[in-house]
């Protein structure tokens, strides 16, 4: 008899506990109705941590309603031209979001008979649809406060809402236009600005998989450029190269992917691979011959194929006679050959061969001179730094000096250059 009485008392106490927690939810709703948001938060927080009500969709629905009420109160003030607290307004908007999602997910769980009766979804979906545009405003607000992580939160929620399961059967619930695409970009840029690199990578990968909507802010290729850049930033070289390759395939006209691949291959000593991509880049962008053919020429020069290097530099100069890279590199190409020939000549015993070699050496230095003299004019015309000017003057000094030694009088020109270099 005592055992029965004891069990009965436990049941009564258990029921009382459940009723108490249910009452906390009802009391929170009453406090919310009279705008006592502080009391409502306290009560609903208790209910959300109690096992008896933590799995009740209504608990989380009320928690979301509290945040939404905070947002609505401040937004009403703005509509009435009253002083509103923007931070409180947007924090309330964000405060509502996750509880609403949890309420909806709990509402989708089947009951003991396997039935799904989501009594909170309709109200929540209506609220989220109405609030959707204001997440842009919240992102802009926090961006202006330089709180880029929070700005990213708001922009990302704007991005997320149309993809929620509750809207799966409402294809016309949102207009996914160019604005929607631009806000994705803002979310990504905000995450990058907040140094949230892994988060930015996840966003970029998601954006790359989703349909791209043409807009005025950025191109589809920008997503892949940013993704490659982020992989490089976090030191993931494999993913960096993989993304560059993918970008080069998808956007062959881009001036980002192929040049970066070329640099990767050059740095890793894969000059043949770099050559392949250089040919592709030149074909895609012949107007950029100054840089691309100059790079190709430098790769040939590294291999000691001076004739092939010369041909590439001349192609660059045919496209742009003032191409500084080609002017300097072609001049160096001649000077290096002249210096190598001088070293060989110094080891020869045949005077006739020495004379012939000296003649070839003079020709090489003389071929370098007009290139360097033009280079000096070009860089001075664009107000180059003294360090850049001095670099060209040193090459000119080398050519004038060696020609003078080889019997071609360049003493006057040599003096002018040495005076500019302040050499005695």
Coordinates of C-alpha atoms in Angstrom, one line a residue:
X1 CA 0.0 0.0 0.0
X2 CA 2.9 2.3 0.9
X3 CA 4.6 1.5 -2.4
X4 CA 1.4 2.4 -4.4
X5 CA 1.1 5.6 -2.5
X6 CA 4.8 6.5 -3.2
X7 CA 4.4 5.8 -6.9
X8 CA 1.3 7.9 -7.0
X9 CA 3.1 10.8 -5.3
X10 CA 5.9 10.5 -7.9
X11 CA 3.4 10.7 -10.7
X12 CA 1.7 13.7 -9.1
X13 CA 5.1 15.4 -8.7
X14 CA 6.1 14.6 -12.3
X15 CA 2.8 15.9 -13.7
X16 CA 3.2 19.0 -11.5
X17 CA 6.7 19.6 -12.9
X18 CA 5.4 19.4 -16.5
X19 CA 2.5 21.7 -15.7
X20 CA 4.9 24.1 -14.1
X21 CA 7.1 24.2 -17.2
X22 CA 4.1 24.5 -19.5
X23 CA 3.0 27.3 -17.3
X24 CA 6.4 29.0 -17.8
X25 CA 5.8 28.9 -21.5
X26 CA 2.3 30.4 -21.1
X27 CA 3.6 33.0 -18.7
X28 CA 6.3 33.9 -21.2
X29 CA 3.7 34.4 -23.9
X30 CA 1.7 36.6 -21.5
X31 CA 4.7 38.7 -20.7
X32 CA 5.4 39.0 -24.4
X33 CA 1.8 40.2 -24.9
X34 CA 2.3 43.0 -22.5
X35 CA 5.7 43.9 -23.9
X36 CA 7.6 42.8 -20.8
X37 CA 10.4 41.4 -22.9
X38 CA 12.8 41.0 -20.0
X39 CA 10.4 38.8 -18.1
X40 CA 9.5 36.9 -21.2
X41 CA 13.1 36.1 -21.9
X42 CA 13.8 34.9 -18.3
X43 CA 10.8 32.6 -18.4
X44 CA 11.4 31.1 -21.8
X45 CA 15.0 30.6 -21.1
X46 CA 14.0 28.4 -18.1
X47 CA 11.6 26.5 -20.3
X48 CA 14.2 26.0 -23.0
X49 CA 16.6 24.3 -20.6
X50 CA 14.1 22.1 -18.9
X51 CA 13.8 18.5 -20.3
X52 CA 10.0 18.7 -20.0
X53 CA 9.6 21.6 -22.4
X54 CA 13.0 21.8 -24.3
X55 CA 11.6 19.5 -27.0
X56 CA 8.3 21.4 -27.4
X57 CA 8.2 23.5 -30.6
X58 CA 6.1 26.1 -28.8
X59 CA 8.9 26.9 -26.4
X60 CA 11.2 27.8 -29.3
X61 CA 8.5 29.5 -31.2
X62 CA 7.9 31.8 -28.2
X63 CA 11.7 32.4 -28.0
X64 CA 11.7 33.5 -31.6
X65 CA 8.7 35.6 -31.1
X66 CA 10.5 37.5 -28.3
X67 CA 13.3 38.4 -30.7
X68 CA 10.8 39.3 -33.4
X69 CA 8.9 41.5 -31.1
X70 CA 12.1 43.4 -30.2
X71 CA 12.7 43.9 -33.9
X72 CA 9.1 45.0 -34.5
X73 CA 9.0 47.5 -31.7
X74 CA 12.1 49.3 -32.9
X75 CA 11.1 49.1 -36.5
X76 CA 7.7 50.7 -35.6
X77 CA 9.6 53.6 -34.1
X78 CA 11.5 54.2 -37.4
X79 CA 8.2 54.1 -39.3
X80 CA 6.8 56.8 -37.0
X81 CA 10.0 58.9 -37.3
X82 CA 10.8 58.2 -33.6
X83 CA 14.3 57.5 -32.2
X84 CA 15.0 53.9 -32.7
X85 CA 17.9 51.8 -31.4
X86 CA 19.2 50.2 -34.6
X87 CA 21.5 47.8 -32.7
X88 CA 18.6 46.5 -30.5
X89 CA 16.4 46.3 -33.6
X90 CA 18.8 44.1 -35.7
X91 CA 20.0 42.1 -32.7
X92 CA 16.3 41.2 -32.1
X93 CA 15.9 40.2 -35.7
X94 CA 18.9 37.9 -35.4
X95 CA 17.7 36.7 -32.0
X96 CA 14.5 35.3 -33.6
X97 CA 16.1 33.3 -36.4
X98 CA 17.7 30.2 -34.8
X99 CA 14.8 29.6 -32.3
X100 CA 12.4 29.7 -35.2
X101 CA 14.4 27.2 -37.1
X102 CA 14.6 24.9 -34.1
X103 CA 10.8 25.3 -33.5
X104 CA 10.2 24.3 -37.1
X105 CA 12.5 21.3 -37.0
X106 CA 10.9 20.0 -33.8
X107 CA 7.5 20.5 -35.3
X108 CA 8.5 18.2 -38.2
X109 CA 9.2 15.3 -35.8
X110 CA 6.5 12.6 -36.0
X111 CA 4.4 11.8 -33.0
X112 CA 4.0 8.4 -31.4
X113 CA 1.6 7.4 -34.3
X114 CA 4.1 8.5 -37.0
X115 CA 2.1 11.7 -37.8
X116 CA 3.7 15.1 -38.5
X117 CA 1.6 18.0 -37.3
X118 CA 3.7 21.1 -37.5
X119 CA 1.6 23.7 -35.9
X120 CA 4.2 26.4 -35.8
X121 CA 5.5 26.3 -39.4
X122 CA 2.8 28.5 -41.0
X123 CA 3.3 31.3 -38.6
X124 CA 7.1 31.1 -38.7
X125 CA 7.3 30.9 -42.5
X126 CA 5.1 34.0 -42.7
X127 CA 7.3 35.9 -40.3
X128 CA 10.6 34.9 -42.0
X129 CA 9.3 35.8 -45.4
X130 CA 8.2 39.2 -44.2
X131 CA 11.5 39.8 -42.3
X132 CA 13.8 38.5 -45.1
X133 CA 14.7 41.9 -46.7
X134 CA 15.6 43.3 -43.3
X135 CA 18.6 41.0 -42.9
X136 CA 20.2 43.0 -45.7
X137 CA 19.8 46.1 -43.5
X138 CA 21.3 44.4 -40.5
X139 CA 24.3 43.4 -42.6
X140 CA 24.8 46.9 -43.8
X141 CA 24.4 48.2 -40.3
X142 CA 27.1 46.0 -38.9
X143 CA 29.3 46.5 -41.9
X144 CA 29.2 50.2 -41.1
X145 CA 30.2 49.4 -37.5
X146 CA 33.2 47.4 -39.0
X147 CA 31.9 44.3 -37.3
X148 CA 32.3 42.2 -40.4
X149 CA 31.7 38.9 -38.7
X150 CA 28.2 40.0 -37.7
X151 CA 27.6 41.6 -41.1
X152 CA 28.4 38.2 -42.6
X153 CA 25.9 36.6 -40.3
X154 CA 23.1 38.8 -41.5
X155 CA 23.9 38.5 -45.2
X156 CA 24.2 34.8 -44.9
X157 CA 20.8 34.4 -43.2
X158 CA 19.4 36.5 -46.1
X159 CA 21.1 34.0 -48.4
X160 CA 19.8 31.0 -46.4
X161 CA 16.1 31.8 -45.8
X162 CA 14.8 31.0 -49.4
X163 CA 16.6 27.6 -49.2
X164 CA 14.9 26.5 -45.9
X165 CA 12.8 23.3 -46.0
X166 CA 9.7 25.2 -44.9
X167 CA 9.7 27.0 -48.3
X168 CA 10.4 23.9 -50.4
X169 CA 6.9 23.8 -51.8
X170 CA 6.6 27.6 -52.1
X171 CA 8.6 28.3 -55.3
X172 CA 7.3 31.8 -55.6
X173 CA 7.8 32.8 -52.0
X174 CA 11.0 34.8 -52.9
X175 CA 12.2 36.6 -56.0
X176 CA 15.8 35.4 -56.4
X177 CA 17.1 38.2 -58.6
X178 CA 20.4 40.0 -59.0
X179 CA 20.0 41.5 -55.5
X180 CA 20.0 38.0 -54.0
X181 CA 23.2 37.2 -56.0
X182 CA 24.9 40.4 -54.8
X183 CA 24.1 39.7 -51.1
X184 CA 25.9 36.3 -51.5
X185 CA 28.9 38.3 -52.5
X186 CA 28.5 40.7 -49.5
X187 CA 28.3 37.7 -47.2
X188 CA 31.6 36.3 -48.6
X189 CA 33.4 39.6 -48.6
X190 CA 32.3 40.3 -45.0
X191 CA 33.6 36.9 -43.9
X192 CA 37.0 37.5 -45.7
X193 CA 37.1 41.0 -44.1
X194 CA 36.6 39.3 -40.7
X195 CA 39.5 36.9 -41.4
X196 CA 37.1 34.0 -41.2
X197 CA 38.9 32.2 -44.0
X198 CA 37.4 28.7 -43.6
X199 CA 33.9 30.2 -43.4
X200 CA 34.6 32.3 -46.6
X201 CA 35.8 29.1 -48.4
X202 CA 32.6 27.3 -47.4
X203 CA 30.5 30.2 -48.7
X204 CA 32.5 30.4 -51.9
X205 CA 32.2 26.6 -52.6
X206 CA 28.5 26.9 -52.0
X207 CA 28.1 29.9 -54.3
X208 CA 30.1 28.1 -57.0
X209 CA 27.6 25.2 -56.9
X210 CA 24.5 27.4 -57.0
X211 CA 23.1 28.9 -60.2
X212 CA 24.7 32.3 -61.0
X213 CA 22.5 35.3 -61.6
X214 CA 24.0 38.1 -63.7
X215 CA 24.4 41.3 -61.7
X216 CA 26.1 44.6 -61.6
X217 CA 28.5 43.9 -58.7
X218 CA 30.6 41.0 -59.8
X219 CA 31.1 38.2 -62.4
X220 CA 30.8 34.5 -61.9
X221 CA 34.6 34.2 -62.4
X222 CA 35.1 36.4 -59.4
X223 CA 33.8 33.6 -57.2
X224 CA 36.5 31.2 -58.4
X225 CA 39.2 33.9 -58.2
X226 CA 38.3 34.6 -54.5
X227 CA 38.2 30.8 -53.8
X228 CA 41.7 30.3 -55.3
X229 CA 42.9 33.3 -53.3
X230 CA 41.4 32.0 -50.1
X231 CA 43.0 28.6 -50.6
X232 CA 46.3 30.3 -51.2
X233 CA 45.8 32.4 -48.0
X234 CA 45.3 29.3 -45.8
X235 CA 48.2 27.5 -47.5
X236 CA 46.2 24.8 -49.3
X237 CA 48.4 24.7 -52.4
X238 CA 46.7 21.6 -53.8
X239 CA 43.2 23.2 -53.7
X240 CA 44.7 26.5 -54.9
X241 CA 46.1 24.8 -58.1
X242 CA 42.9 22.7 -58.5
X243 CA 40.8 25.9 -58.4
X244 CA 43.1 27.7 -60.8
X245 CA 42.8 24.8 -63.2
X246 CA 39.0 24.7 -62.9
X247 CA 38.8 28.5 -63.4
X248 CA 41.1 28.3 -66.5
X249 CA 38.7 25.7 -68.0
X250 CA 35.5 27.6 -67.2
X251 CA 36.8 31.1 -67.9
X252 CA 39.5 30.8 -70.6
X253 CA 39.4 34.6 -71.3
X254 CA 40.2 35.5 -67.6
X255 CA 43.5 37.2 -67.0
X256 CA 43.7 35.7 -63.5
X257 CA 43.7 31.9 -63.7
X258 CA 46.2 31.1 -66.4
X259 CA 48.8 33.8 -65.4
X260 CA 48.6 32.5 -61.8
X261 CA 49.0 28.9 -63.0
X262 CA 52.1 30.0 -65.0
X263 CA 53.6 31.6 -61.9
X264 CA 52.9 28.4 -59.9
X265 CA 54.7 26.2 -62.6
X266 CA 57.6 28.7 -62.9
X267 CA 58.1 28.7 -59.1
X268 CA 58.0 24.9 -59.0
X269 CA 60.5 24.6 -61.8
X270 CA 58.0 23.1 -64.3
X271 CA 58.9 25.4 -67.2
X272 CA 57.5 23.1 -69.9
X273 CA 54.1 23.2 -68.2
X274 CA 54.4 27.0 -67.8
X275 CA 55.1 27.2 -71.6
X276 CA 51.9 25.3 -72.4
X277 CA 49.8 27.7 -70.4
X278 CA 51.7 30.7 -71.7
X279 CA 50.8 29.7 -75.3
X280 CA 47.2 29.4 -74.1
X281 CA 47.3 32.8 -72.4
X282 CA 48.9 34.5 -75.5
X283 CA 46.2 33.0 -77.7
X284 CA 43.4 34.2 -75.3
X285 CA 44.9 37.6 -74.7
X286 CA 47.2 38.7 -77.6
X287 CA 46.9 42.3 -76.4
X288 CA 48.9 41.3 -73.3
X289 CA 51.9 40.2 -75.4
X290 CA 54.2 42.6 -73.5
X291 CA 54.0 40.6 -70.3
X292 CA 53.2 37.1 -71.7
X293 CA 55.8 36.9 -74.5
X294 CA 58.4 38.5 -72.2
X295 CA 57.8 35.8 -69.6
X296 CA 58.1 33.1 -72.3
X297 CA 61.3 34.7 -73.5
X298 CA 62.7 34.6 -70.0
X299 CA 62.0 30.9 -69.7
X300 CA 63.8 30.3 -73.0
X301 CA 66.7 32.4 -71.8
X302 CA 66.9 30.4 -68.6
X303 CA 67.4 27.3 -70.7
X304 CA 70.1 29.0 -72.7
X305 CA 68.0 29.2 -75.8
X306 CA 68.9 32.8 -76.6
X307 CA 67.5 32.7 -80.2
X308 CA 64.1 31.6 -79.0
X309 CA 64.1 34.1 -76.2
X310 CA 65.0 36.9 -78.7
X311 CA 62.1 35.9 -80.9
X312 CA 59.7 36.2 -78.0
X313 CA 61.0 39.5 -76.9
X314 CA 60.7 40.9 -80.4
X315 CA 57.1 39.6 -80.6
X316 CA 56.3 41.6 -77.4
X317 CA 58.0 44.7 -78.9
X318 CA 56.1 44.4 -82.1
X319 CA 52.9 44.6 -80.1
X320 CA 54.2 47.3 -77.8
X321 CA 57.4 49.2 -78.7
X322 CA 57.6 50.6 -75.2
X323 CA 57.3 47.3 -73.4
X324 CA 59.8 47.8 -70.6
X325 CA 60.0 44.1 -69.8
X326 CA 60.9 43.2 -73.3
X327 CA 63.3 46.1 -73.8
X328 CA 65.3 45.3 -70.7
X329 CA 65.2 41.5 -71.1
X330 CA 66.2 41.6 -74.8
X331 CA 69.1 43.9 -73.9
X332 CA 70.2 41.5 -71.1
X333 CA 69.8 38.7 -73.6
X334 CA 72.5 40.3 -75.8
X335 CA 74.7 41.3 -72.9
X336 CA 74.7 37.8 -71.4
X337 CA 75.7 36.3 -74.7
X338 CA 78.4 38.9 -75.1
X339 CA 79.8 38.2 -71.6
X340 CA 79.7 34.4 -72.2
X341 CA 81.6 34.9 -75.5
X342 CA 84.2 37.1 -73.8
X343 CA 84.9 34.4 -71.3
X344 CA 85.3 31.8 -74.0
X345 CA 87.6 34.2 -76.0
X346 CA 89.9 34.7 -73.0
X347 CA 90.7 31.0 -73.0
X348 CA 91.6 30.9 -76.7
X349 CA 95.1 30.7 -78.1
X350 CA 94.2 31.5 -81.7
X351 CA 94.6 35.3 -82.3
X352 CA 92.4 35.0 -85.4
X353 CA 89.6 33.3 -83.5
X354 CA 89.9 36.0 -80.8
X355 CA 89.4 38.7 -83.3
X356 CA 86.4 37.1 -84.8
X357 CA 84.9 36.6 -81.3
X358 CA 85.6 40.2 -80.4
X359 CA 83.7 41.3 -83.5
X360 CA 80.7 39.2 -82.5
X361 CA 80.9 40.5 -78.9
X362 CA 80.9 44.1 -80.1
X363 CA 77.8 43.4 -82.3
X364 CA 76.0 41.9 -79.3
X365 CA 76.7 45.0 -77.1
X366 CA 75.7 47.3 -79.9
X367 CA 72.4 45.5 -80.3
X368 CA 71.8 46.0 -76.6
X369 CA 72.5 49.7 -76.6
X370 CA 69.5 51.1 -78.5
X371 CA 67.2 49.0 -76.3
X372 CA 68.7 50.3 -73.1
X373 CA 68.8 53.9 -74.4
X374 CA 65.1 53.6 -75.2
X375 CA 64.4 52.0 -71.9
X376 CA 66.0 54.9 -70.1
X377 CA 63.8 57.3 -72.0
X378 CA 60.6 55.3 -71.3
X379 CA 61.1 54.9 -67.5
X380 CA 62.1 58.5 -67.1
X381 CA 59.0 59.6 -69.0
X382 CA 56.8 57.8 -66.5
X383 CA 58.7 59.3 -63.5
X384 CA 60.2 56.0 -62.4
X385 CA 62.0 55.8 -59.1
X386 CA 65.7 56.6 -59.0
X387 CA 66.4 53.0 -58.1
X388 CA 64.8 51.8 -61.4
X389 CA 66.6 54.4 -63.4
X390 CA 69.9 53.5 -61.8
X391 CA 69.3 49.8 -62.7
X392 CA 69.1 50.8 -66.4
X393 CA 72.0 53.1 -66.1
X394 CA 74.2 50.3 -64.7
X395 CA 73.4 48.2 -67.7
X396 CA 74.2 51.1 -70.1
X397 CA 77.5 51.6 -68.2
X398 CA 78.3 47.9 -68.7
X399 CA 77.7 48.1 -72.4
X400 CA 79.5 51.5 -72.9
X401 CA 82.5 50.3 -70.9
X402 CA 82.9 47.0 -72.7
X403 CA 82.5 48.6 -76.1
X404 CA 85.3 51.1 -75.2
X405 CA 87.6 48.2 -74.1
X406 CA 86.9 46.4 -77.4
X407 CA 87.9 49.5 -79.4
X408 CA 84.6 51.2 -79.9
X409 CA 84.9 54.6 -78.3
X410 CA 82.0 55.3 -76.0
X411 CA 83.9 57.3 -73.5
X412 CA 81.6 60.4 -73.8
X413 CA 78.5 58.3 -73.2
X414 CA 80.2 56.4 -70.4
X415 CA 81.0 59.7 -68.6
X416 CA 77.4 61.0 -68.9
X417 CA 76.1 57.7 -67.4
X418 CA 78.7 57.7 -64.6
X419 CA 77.9 61.3 -63.7
X420 CA 74.2 60.4 -63.4
X421 CA 75.2 57.5 -61.1
X422 CA 77.6 59.8 -59.1
X423 CA 80.5 57.5 -59.9
X424 CA 84.0 59.0 -60.1

